[in-house]
GROMACS .gro file of C-alpha atoms in nm:
model
  342
    1MET     CA    1   8.569  11.335   8.506
    2VAL     CA    2   8.563  11.368   8.886
    3GLU     CA    3   8.627  10.994   8.926
    4GLN     CA    4   8.919  11.012   8.684
    5GLY     CA    5   9.062  11.303   8.883
    6ILE     CA    6   9.034  11.104   9.206
    7ARG     CA    7   9.207  10.805   9.050
    8ALA     CA    8   9.484  11.027   8.914
    9ALA     CA    9   9.540  11.177   9.260
   10ASP     CA   10   9.550  10.830   9.415
   11SER     CA   11   9.807  10.722   9.157
   12GLN     CA   12  10.028  11.019   9.241
   13GLU     CA   13  10.007  10.945   9.614
   14LEU     CA   14  10.113  10.586   9.548
   15SER     CA   15  10.391  10.675   9.306
   16TRP     CA   16  10.642  10.494   9.530
   17LEU     CA   17  10.487  10.169   9.408
   18GLN     CA   18  10.637  10.248   9.067
   19LEU     CA   19  10.991  10.210   9.198
   20GLY     CA   20  11.188   9.977   8.972
   21TRP     CA   21  11.275   9.711   9.228
   22ILE     CA   22  10.913   9.695   9.351
   23GLN     CA   23  10.782   9.661   8.995
   24ARG     CA   24  11.030   9.383   8.918
   25ALA     CA   25  10.940   9.199   9.239
   26ARG     CA   26  10.565   9.233   9.173
   27LYS     CA   27  10.606   9.081   8.827
   28ARG     CA   28  10.804   8.785   8.960
   29THR     CA   29  10.611   8.702   9.274
   30SER     CA   30  10.282   8.761   9.458
   31VAL     CA   31  10.173   9.068   9.653
   32GLN     CA   32  10.156   8.868   9.975
   33SER     CA   33  10.511   8.741   9.921
   34LEU     CA   34  10.637   9.095   9.864
   35VAL     CA   35  10.461   9.236  10.173
   36THR     CA   36  10.585   8.943  10.382
   37ALA     CA   37  10.940   9.004  10.263
   38ILE     CA   38  10.917   9.378  10.343
   39LEU     CA   39  10.796   9.303  10.696
   40CYS     CA   40  11.076   9.051  10.741
   41LEU     CA   41  11.327   9.311  10.618
   42TYR     CA   42  11.192   9.556  10.876
   43PHE     CA   43  11.228   9.301  11.155
   44ALA     CA   44  11.578   9.211  11.032
   45VAL     CA   45  11.683   9.576  11.055
   46LEU     CA   46  11.554   9.596  11.412
   47GLU     CA   47  11.743   9.282  11.510
   48GLY     CA   48  12.057   9.414  11.342
   49VAL     CA   49  12.035   9.737  11.540
   50GLU     CA   50  11.986   9.539  11.859
   51LEU     CA   51  12.313   9.351  11.802
   52PHE     CA   52  12.503   9.678  11.847
   53GLU     CA   53  12.364   9.739  12.193
   54ASP     CA   54  12.624   9.696  12.468
   55ASP     CA   55  12.394   9.564  12.741
   56LEU     CA   56  12.295   9.235  12.575
   57THR     CA   57  12.353   8.904  12.745
   58ARG     CA   58  12.504   8.622  12.543
   59ALA     CA   59  12.163   8.454  12.515
   60GLU     CA   60  11.997   8.776  12.395
   61ALA     CA   61  12.270   8.837  12.137
   62THR     CA   62  12.237   8.482  12.009
   63THR     CA   63  11.858   8.517  11.986
   64ALA     CA   64  11.889   8.844  11.795
   65ALA     CA   65  12.139   8.691  11.551
   66VAL     CA   66  11.916   8.388  11.487
   67LEU     CA   67  11.612   8.609  11.428
   68LEU     CA   68  11.815   8.832  11.195
   69VAL     CA   69  11.915   8.537  10.976
   70ALA     CA   70  11.564   8.390  10.987
   71CYS     CA   71  11.415   8.723  10.871
   72LEU     CA   72  11.668   8.765  10.589
   73VAL     CA   73  11.589   8.423  10.436
   74PRO     CA   74  11.243   8.517  10.297
   75VAL     CA   75  11.380   8.859  10.196
   76VAL     CA   76  11.642   8.699   9.973
   77MET     CA   77  11.398   8.437   9.844
   78VAL     CA   78  11.142   8.698   9.733
   79MET     CA   79  11.341   9.005   9.638
   80VAL     CA   80  11.647   8.836   9.490
   81MET     CA   81  11.526   8.498   9.370
   82GLY     CA   82  11.166   8.595   9.289
   83VAL     CA   83  11.017   8.304   9.483
   84ARG     CA   84  10.641   8.303   9.542
   85LEU     CA   85  10.604   8.213   9.909
   86PRO     CA   86  10.328   7.969  10.009
   87LYS     CA   87  10.039   8.142  10.182
   88TRP     CA   88  10.104   7.958  10.508
   89THR     CA   89  10.437   8.140  10.546
   90GLY     CA   90  10.235   8.450  10.632
   91LEU     CA   91  10.076   8.267  10.924
   92VAL     CA   92  10.421   8.151  11.033
   93LEU     CA   93  10.536   8.514  11.032
   94VAL     CA   94  10.239   8.627  11.243
   95VAL     CA   95  10.277   8.345  11.496
   96ALA     CA   96  10.656   8.389  11.515
   97HIS     CA   97  10.615   8.762  11.575
   98ALA     CA   98  10.361   8.690  11.850
   99VAL     CA   99  10.596   8.443  12.019
  100VAL     CA  100  10.888   8.687  12.007
  101SER     CA  101  10.665   8.966  12.136
  102VAL     CA  102  10.548   8.757  12.430
  103TYR     CA  103  10.912   8.674  12.509
  104TYR     CA  104  11.029   9.036  12.502
  105ILE     CA  105  10.728   9.160  12.701
  106GLY     CA  106  10.693   8.877  12.949
  107PHE     CA  107  11.039   8.730  13.002
  108SER     CA  108  11.310   8.985  12.915
  109GLN     CA  109  11.429   9.309  13.070
  110GLU     CA  110  11.463   9.491  12.734
  111ARG     CA  111  11.231   9.792  12.758
  112GLN     CA  112  11.300   9.904  12.401
  113ASN     CA  113  11.210   9.566  12.255
  114ALA     CA  114  10.898   9.543  12.471
  115VAL     CA  115  10.772   9.882  12.350
  116ALA     CA  116  10.854   9.795  11.987
  117ALA     CA  117  10.663   9.467  12.018
  118ILE     CA  118  10.352   9.653  12.139
  119GLN     CA  119  10.380   9.908  11.858
  120GLU     CA  120  10.405   9.634  11.593
  121LEU     CA  121  10.088   9.451  11.698
  122PRO     CA  122   9.847   9.674  11.496
  123VAL     CA  123  10.063   9.635  11.184
  124MET     CA  124  10.055   9.257  11.214
  125ALA     CA  125   9.680   9.270  11.274
  126VAL     CA  126   9.625   9.456  10.944
  127TYR     CA  127   9.850   9.206  10.765
  128LEU     CA  128   9.654   8.916  10.912
  129ALA     CA  129   9.318   9.069  10.820
  130TRP     CA  130   9.415   9.157  10.463
  131PHE     CA  131   9.565   8.827  10.356
  132PHE     CA  132   9.373   8.573  10.566
  133GLY     CA  133   9.025   8.714  10.624
  134ALA     CA  134   8.793   8.710  10.923
  135ARG     CA  135   8.761   8.337  10.992
  136ILE     CA  136   9.133   8.286  11.051
  137GLY     CA  137   9.213   8.643  11.151
  138ARG     CA  138   8.977   8.683  11.446
  139SER     CA  139   9.056   8.344  11.599
  140LEU     CA  140   9.432   8.387  11.576
  141GLU     CA  141   9.431   8.751  11.684
  142LEU     CA  142   9.223   8.667  11.991
  143ILE     CA  143   9.492   8.420  12.100
  144ILE     CA  144   9.767   8.673  12.028
  145VAL     CA  145   9.617   8.968  12.216
  146ALA     CA  146   9.527   8.746  12.512
  147SER     CA  147   9.883   8.613  12.526
  148VAL     CA  148  10.038   8.959  12.496
  149ALA     CA  149   9.802   9.104  12.757
  150ALA     CA  150   9.894   8.825  12.998
  151ALA     CA  151  10.264   8.882  12.929
  152ILE     CA  152  10.225   9.253  13.003
  153ARG     CA  153  10.026   9.194  13.319
  154PHE     CA  154  10.239   8.923  13.474
  155GLY     CA  155  10.577   8.999  13.315
  156PRO     CA  156  10.853   9.227  13.445
  157PHE     CA  157  10.699   9.538  13.283
  158GLY     CA  158  10.352   9.517  13.439
  159GLY     CA  159  10.221   9.622  13.774
  160PRO     CA  160  10.358   9.866  14.033
  161LYS     CA  161  10.722   9.961  14.075
  162ILE     CA  162  10.927   9.700  14.260
  163GLU     CA  163  11.261   9.808  14.403
  164GLY     CA  164  11.558   9.647  14.233
  165VAL     CA  165  11.373   9.528  13.923
  166LEU     CA  166  11.464   9.731  13.618
  167GLY     CA  167  11.158   9.713  13.399
  168THR     CA  168  10.853   9.708  13.620
  169GLY     CA  169  10.587   9.971  13.596
  170LEU     CA  170  10.640  10.035  13.225
  171PHE     CA  171  10.290   9.912  13.134
  172GLY     CA  172   9.972   9.946  13.336
  173VAL     CA  173   9.611   9.842  13.294
  174ALA     CA  174   9.544  10.138  13.064
  175ASN     CA  175   9.835  10.035  12.841
  176ILE     CA  176   9.705   9.680  12.819
  177ALA     CA  177   9.353   9.794  12.731
  178GLY     CA  178   9.485  10.046  12.479
  179ALA     CA  179   9.711   9.794  12.306
  180VAL     CA  180   9.433   9.537  12.282
  181LEU     CA  181   9.170   9.783  12.158
  182LEU     CA  182   9.398   9.947  11.901
  183THR     CA  183   9.514   9.610  11.769
  184TRP     CA  184   9.157   9.484  11.738
  185LEU     CA  185   9.044   9.807  11.575
  186CYS     CA  186   9.319   9.772  11.313
  187LEU     CA  187   9.213   9.411  11.257
  188GLU     CA  188   8.851   9.510  11.192
  189MET     CA  189   8.958   9.800  10.969
  190GLY     CA  190   9.165   9.553  10.771
  191PHE     CA  191   8.861   9.330  10.725
  192PHE     CA  192   8.651   9.627  10.613
  193VAL     CA  193   8.903   9.752  10.358
  194ARG     CA  194   8.963   9.398  10.230
  195HIS     CA  195   8.589   9.352  10.183
  196ARG     CA  196   8.538   9.687  10.011
  197VAL     CA  197   8.827   9.634   9.772
  198ARG     CA  198   8.703   9.288   9.681
  199VAL     CA  199   8.347   9.410   9.631
  200GLU     CA  200   8.457   9.695   9.408
  201ALA     CA  201   8.697   9.475   9.212
  202HIS     CA  202   8.437   9.202   9.151
  203THR     CA  203   8.109   9.395   9.121
  204ASP     CA  204   7.951   9.585   8.834
  205ALA     CA  205   7.903   9.941   8.961
  206LEU     CA  206   7.572  10.003   8.780
  207THR     CA  207   7.371   9.688   8.847
  208GLY     CA  208   7.536   9.530   9.149
  209ALA     CA  209   7.587   9.204   8.957
  210LEU     CA  210   7.928   9.039   8.952
  211ASN     CA  211   8.156   9.171   8.680
  212ARG     CA  212   8.345   8.933   8.451
  213ARG     CA  213   8.637   8.904   8.689
  214GLY     CA  214   8.417   8.834   8.990
  215PHE     CA  215   8.197   8.586   8.805
  216THR     CA  216   8.500   8.400   8.669
  217ALA     CA  217   8.644   8.363   9.018
  218GLN     CA  218   8.314   8.236   9.161
  219LEU     CA  219   8.253   7.999   8.869
  220THR     CA  220   8.603   7.855   8.894
  221GLU     CA  221   8.553   7.773   9.260
  222ALA     CA  222   8.203   7.636   9.198
  223MET     CA  223   8.331   7.411   8.920
  224ARG     CA  224   8.601   7.278   9.151
  225ARG     CA  225   8.338   7.185   9.408
  226ALA     CA  226   8.104   7.041   9.147
  227ASN     CA  227   8.376   6.823   8.993
  228ARG     CA  228   8.487   6.700   9.334
  229ALA     CA  229   8.131   6.609   9.436
  230ARG     CA  230   8.031   6.501   9.084
  231ARG     CA  231   7.736   6.737   9.087
  232PRO     CA  232   7.590   6.926   8.786
  233LEU     CA  233   7.657   7.294   8.732
  234SER     CA  234   7.472   7.497   8.471
  235ILE     CA  235   7.521   7.848   8.341
  236ALA     CA  236   7.280   8.063   8.142
  237VAL     CA  237   7.347   8.356   7.915
  238LEU     CA  238   7.074   8.621   7.943
  239ASP     CA  239   7.032   8.881   7.668
  240LEU     CA  240   6.779   9.166   7.673
  241ASP     CA  241   6.537   9.194   7.382
  242ARG     CA  242   6.480   9.532   7.215
  243PHE     CA  243   6.710   9.702   7.463
  244LYS     CA  244   6.852   9.935   7.197
  245GLU     CA  245   6.503  10.072   7.142
  246VAL     CA  246   6.481  10.172   7.508
  247ASN     CA  247   6.809  10.363   7.488
  248ASP     CA  248   6.720  10.528   7.159
  249GLU     CA  249   6.363  10.626   7.246
  250GLU     CA  250   6.379  10.692   7.621
  251GLY     CA  251   6.746  10.767   7.684
  252HIS     CA  252   7.031  10.593   7.857
  253GLU     CA  253   6.899  10.665   8.205
  254ALA     CA  254   6.590  10.461   8.122
  255GLY     CA  255   6.814  10.186   7.986
  256ASP     CA  256   7.019  10.186   8.305
  257ALA     CA  257   6.699  10.163   8.509
  258VAL     CA  258   6.592   9.856   8.308
  259LEU     CA  259   6.927   9.687   8.367
  260LYS     CA  260   6.918   9.752   8.742
  261SER     CA  261   6.558   9.639   8.783
  262LEU     CA  262   6.615   9.315   8.589
  263VAL     CA  263   6.924   9.225   8.790
  264ALA     CA  264   6.733   9.291   9.112
  265GLN     CA  265   6.451   9.069   8.985
  266TRP     CA  266   6.685   8.786   8.881
  267VAL     CA  267   6.855   8.794   9.220
  268SER     CA  268   6.526   8.796   9.411
  269LEU     CA  269   6.380   8.507   9.210
  270SER     CA  270   6.693   8.291   9.216
  271ARG     CA  271   6.814   8.062   9.493
  272SER     CA  272   7.074   8.151   9.756
  273GLY     CA  273   7.359   7.974   9.575
  274ASP     CA  274   7.281   8.117   9.230
  275LEU     CA  275   7.487   8.410   9.103
  276VAL     CA  276   7.429   8.676   8.838
  277GLY     CA  277   7.713   8.836   8.643
  278ARG     CA  278   7.732   9.108   8.380
  279LEU     CA  279   7.947   9.026   8.079
  280GLY     CA  280   7.899   9.370   7.924
  281GLY     CA  281   7.628   9.592   7.781
  282ASP     CA  282   7.294   9.411   7.809
  283GLU     CA  283   7.443   9.061   7.824
  284PHE     CA  284   7.438   8.878   8.155
  285VAL     CA  285   7.525   8.532   8.279
  286MET     CA  286   7.379   8.327   8.564
  287MET     CA  287   7.542   8.039   8.751
  288LEU     CA  288   7.315   7.764   8.886
  289PRO     CA  289   7.499   7.511   9.107
  290ASP     CA  290   7.361   7.159   9.158
  291THR     CA  291   7.127   7.213   8.864
  292PRO     CA  292   7.106   7.006   8.543
  293ALA     CA  293   7.044   7.198   8.221
  294ASP     CA  294   6.680   7.084   8.195
  295ASP     CA  295   6.600   7.210   8.547
  296ALA     CA  296   6.777   7.537   8.473
  297GLU     CA  297   6.565   7.580   8.158
  298ARG     CA  298   6.242   7.538   8.356
  299MET     CA  299   6.360   7.776   8.625
  300LEU     CA  300   6.450   8.048   8.375
  301ALA     CA  301   6.124   8.002   8.188
  302GLY     CA  302   5.936   8.073   8.510
  303MET     CA  303   6.149   8.381   8.578
  304ARG     CA  304   6.095   8.505   8.222
  305GLN     CA  305   5.717   8.508   8.269
  306LEU     CA  306   5.757   8.760   8.551
  307ALA     CA  307   6.002   8.986   8.367
  308GLY     CA  308   5.942   9.359   8.354
  309HIS     CA  309   6.135   9.373   8.025
  310PRO     CA  310   6.165   9.087   7.772
  311TRP     CA  311   6.485   8.885   7.760
  312SER     CA  312   6.609   8.564   7.599
  313TRP     CA  313   6.834   8.298   7.743
  314GLY     CA  314   7.046   7.998   7.660
  315VAL     CA  315   7.153   7.727   7.904
  316THR     CA  316   7.441   7.482   7.906
  317GLU     CA  317   7.579   7.242   8.162
  318MET     CA  318   7.947   7.295   8.235
  319ARG     CA  319   8.184   7.014   8.144
  320PRO     CA  320   8.478   6.906   8.364
  321GLY     CA  321   8.787   7.113   8.287
  322GLU     CA  322   8.592   7.359   8.071
  323SER     CA  323   8.675   7.730   8.095
  324MET     CA  324   8.414   7.998   8.153
  325GLU     CA  325   8.467   8.130   7.799
  326GLU     CA  326   8.392   7.789   7.649
  327GLY     CA  327   8.079   7.745   7.859
  328VAL     CA  328   7.956   8.096   7.781
  329ARG     CA  329   8.018   8.036   7.411
  330ARG     CA  330   7.795   7.727   7.413
  331ALA     CA  331   7.526   7.898   7.623
  332ASP     CA  332   7.542   8.200   7.393
  333ALA     CA  333   7.486   7.977   7.090
  334ALA     CA  334   7.189   7.818   7.265
  335MET     CA  335   7.051   8.161   7.345
  336TYR     CA  336   7.059   8.268   6.979
  337ARG     CA  337   6.891   7.944   6.876
  338ASN     CA  338   6.616   8.012   7.127
  339LYS     CA  339   6.580   8.382   7.047
  340ARG     CA  340   6.210   8.443   7.024
  341GLY     CA  341   6.201   8.633   6.696
  342VAL     CA  342   6.246   8.972   6.860
   0.00000   0.00000   0.00000
């Protein structure tokens, strides 16, 4: 009941996500495309406001107009046409924002734009972390913060006040360090939240095994690699014997303890690339990459001898183009054929 209350409160706090135009866009395109379009709309608004400033040079006005049009293109594509943007467009957005930021901070006299560019860095760091992960995110963000820091230090807004130069002295060493640290902190927070959400979305809360969604995603990727390398990939359906008796005689807490201990045992006895998933109840599935069915049978037979609670299994080798449901169905049939009269 407490968990349901928490989820209800979270839903109320995120009620703005139920707005009609957001719901329609989410159905037609991807979340990344929608977030990318919203960021582009934000940048387009800023460029539009800048065009009304009366101290712009011709070059600055032209730059602002070009950026305004460039930002509106993905907005129209996603929100009006329902286009699903390729993932690389997000990297283009991050890099383009970094280039524009370095220009405003290091080569222009526009204080307002320079401050805005600094303020936007943490937002772009979270975006980069969420949609592209640590391997790409850390490498690219390191280049970005180093470039921005150099632009602050050696541009017109860094260092001591120089007579006759409009923008100098706006940023000092403390500002540089603060901008870099805050941006990197937001990047790492983005990685953490991304990891936690993925873990919770793909993991069975009771046993720690992958849930159906998580196992399907891992199996799909493993099958792609196996087909490309022409390597075998086996799966096994594992079903507990006399599990109902444990629940009936000792209670559900005892049954939960059996499930958790067996999953821990399967994980400890399996190899690093093997994965265990929970299909539901007391039925589990194991993925064994680079393993023919006969080898998988021998491996499971050895694991079964060490089991703290009896279980039966059925093994099948995945066929090219086969879905997880089809493979599980064949392994499930093999498991019932091999059921040891219990």
